[in-house]
Every structure is written in C-alpha cells, then in structure tokens.
XYZ file of C-alpha atoms in Angstrom:
128
model
C 8.270 -5.078 -11.835
C 4.905 -6.803 -11.380
C 2.785 -7.801 -14.357
C -0.464 -9.655 -15.068
C -2.835 -10.122 -18.007
C -6.624 -10.246 -17.676
C -8.913 -10.705 -20.681
C -6.218 -9.549 -23.097
C -5.205 -6.448 -21.137
C -1.720 -6.550 -19.606
C -0.945 -4.321 -16.618
C 2.657 -3.821 -15.440
C 3.837 -1.790 -12.439
C 7.197 -0.316 -11.430
C 7.667 1.482 -8.085
C 10.076 4.168 -6.922
C 10.736 5.560 -3.452
C 10.580 9.378 -3.430
C 13.079 10.554 -0.753
C 12.646 14.253 -1.647
C 8.927 14.042 -0.826
C 9.311 11.853 2.267
C 9.947 12.724 5.911
C 10.901 9.549 7.798
C 11.159 11.422 11.125
C 7.445 12.268 10.788
C 6.447 8.859 9.437
C 5.817 10.112 5.896
C 7.006 7.901 3.041
C 6.133 8.801 -0.542
C 6.273 6.354 -3.429
C 5.696 6.806 -7.148
C 4.515 4.025 -9.410
C 4.484 3.746 -13.187
C 1.646 1.752 -14.707
C 1.862 0.383 -18.239
C -1.339 -0.938 -19.822
C -1.092 -2.939 -23.052
C -4.203 -3.864 -25.030
C -3.516 -7.256 -26.643
C -7.126 -7.618 -27.834
C -8.431 -7.258 -31.387
C -10.802 -4.530 -30.137
C -10.407 -1.146 -28.434
C -10.874 -0.793 -24.678
C -11.718 2.191 -22.494
C -10.584 2.485 -18.882
C -13.531 3.814 -16.849
C -12.674 3.355 -13.157
C -9.949 2.302 -10.753
C -10.231 0.524 -7.393
C -7.139 0.277 -5.173
C -6.414 -1.724 -2.016
C -3.545 -0.103 -0.092
C -1.894 -1.946 2.802
C 0.586 -0.142 5.049
C 2.922 -2.300 7.168
C 1.769 -0.359 10.244
C -1.562 -2.199 9.927
C -3.530 0.484 8.086
C -5.715 -0.473 5.123
C -7.246 1.985 2.640
C -9.440 1.647 -0.409
C -9.446 4.255 -3.150
C -12.022 4.291 -5.948
C -12.692 6.762 -8.694
C -13.131 7.539 -12.340
C -10.233 7.063 -14.704
C -6.568 7.433 -13.856
C -4.702 10.710 -13.317
C -7.756 12.625 -14.531
C -8.339 10.757 -17.810
C -10.293 7.772 -19.102
C -7.959 6.543 -21.840
C -9.073 4.527 -24.854
C -6.526 1.988 -26.063
C -6.836 0.769 -29.630
C -5.917 -2.819 -30.431
C -2.176 -3.248 -29.808
C -1.857 0.161 -28.129
C -0.007 0.969 -24.894
C -0.876 3.590 -22.253
C 1.447 4.659 -19.454
C 0.993 6.940 -16.466
C 2.727 7.801 -13.202
C 0.988 8.348 -9.890
C 1.883 8.153 -6.224
C 1.013 6.769 -2.821
C 1.942 7.952 0.643
C 2.515 5.517 3.493
C 2.978 6.018 7.226
C 5.605 3.256 7.386
C 8.621 2.158 5.365
C 6.800 -0.482 3.360
C 3.424 -1.397 2.008
C 1.582 -3.076 -0.802
C -1.030 -2.116 -3.374
C -3.276 -4.066 -5.709
C -6.564 -3.421 -7.421
C -8.708 -3.489 -10.528
C -9.611 -1.328 -13.486
C -13.126 -1.313 -14.882
C -12.727 -1.504 -18.643
C -15.169 -1.438 -21.534
C -14.978 -3.264 -24.827
C -15.646 -0.248 -27.067
C -17.176 -2.426 -29.826
C -19.694 -4.378 -27.728
C -20.131 -1.870 -24.856
C -19.505 -4.767 -22.420
C -17.745 -3.921 -19.147
C -15.104 -6.163 -17.569
C -12.593 -5.950 -14.733
C -8.842 -6.087 -15.242
C -6.547 -7.026 -12.357
C -3.773 -4.705 -11.268
C -1.021 -6.971 -9.924
C 0.013 -6.639 -6.294
C 3.198 -4.635 -5.916
C 5.346 -3.662 -2.968
C 6.562 -0.235 -1.960
C 9.688 -0.549 0.144
C 12.158 2.121 1.234
C 15.504 1.027 -0.309
C 17.398 0.780 3.006
C 14.857 -1.836 4.214
C 16.029 -4.181 1.443
C 19.584 -4.338 2.821
C-alpha cells in the first residue's frame, strides 16, 4: 500500500490485478485500485477534480483529468474517511500511476492540491 499526506489530507492506495477482466494474449491487463482519503484537518474538505499520470511499461504515457471520482465530489468532514474503487487498463504487465486531487477548504473556499502517491500495478507472476 502507498500512502502520503498533503495539507492534512491522507491518501492511501491498494492495487489488485483483475485476471477475469484481462486478456494477456491480446495485451490487455486490468487493475483495480482502492483509494482511501482521510481528512485529518479541523475543517471539512470537498474533492473537486482528479488528475492522473499513467505510465505503462511499454512506454505509453496517459493523463486523465476530470471532475470528482467515480461520479461524485465527496465532502469529508473533519476526521472523516472516504473510500472508492476504480480501475485502470494497461497494455503491458506492469505500470505506475500517480496524481493529484483538487480539494477545497469548505470553510474558507480556498482550493489546494493533494498528492496521490505513486503506486505500481504489477501482474502477480511478474513478482516471482
């Protein structure tokens, strides 16, 4: 698991290879990742946007930007935790993702970026 804290917001990531949704013979490798966001601040925060950097070991690089996560823009009260699961497809057996969330301090209306720690997606048999 990868984890980092930026301006009182902790982001942790766990990854899982999805063999039932992958087709190695066709160069299709599907991974799921679970993100946990903990608000350690004394104020509420709202997640507005995400920005991902996706590196595939075949040399491909993608950027993905958009509003919210999995269709929502969650508000986390002080001390609250939010979790979601999403996925990423690669054309090779391993890759890496990292990124940022654009958050808002709900009290002051100030925006700030929160780092999403880099994490690896590796097909289990590559680890042996």
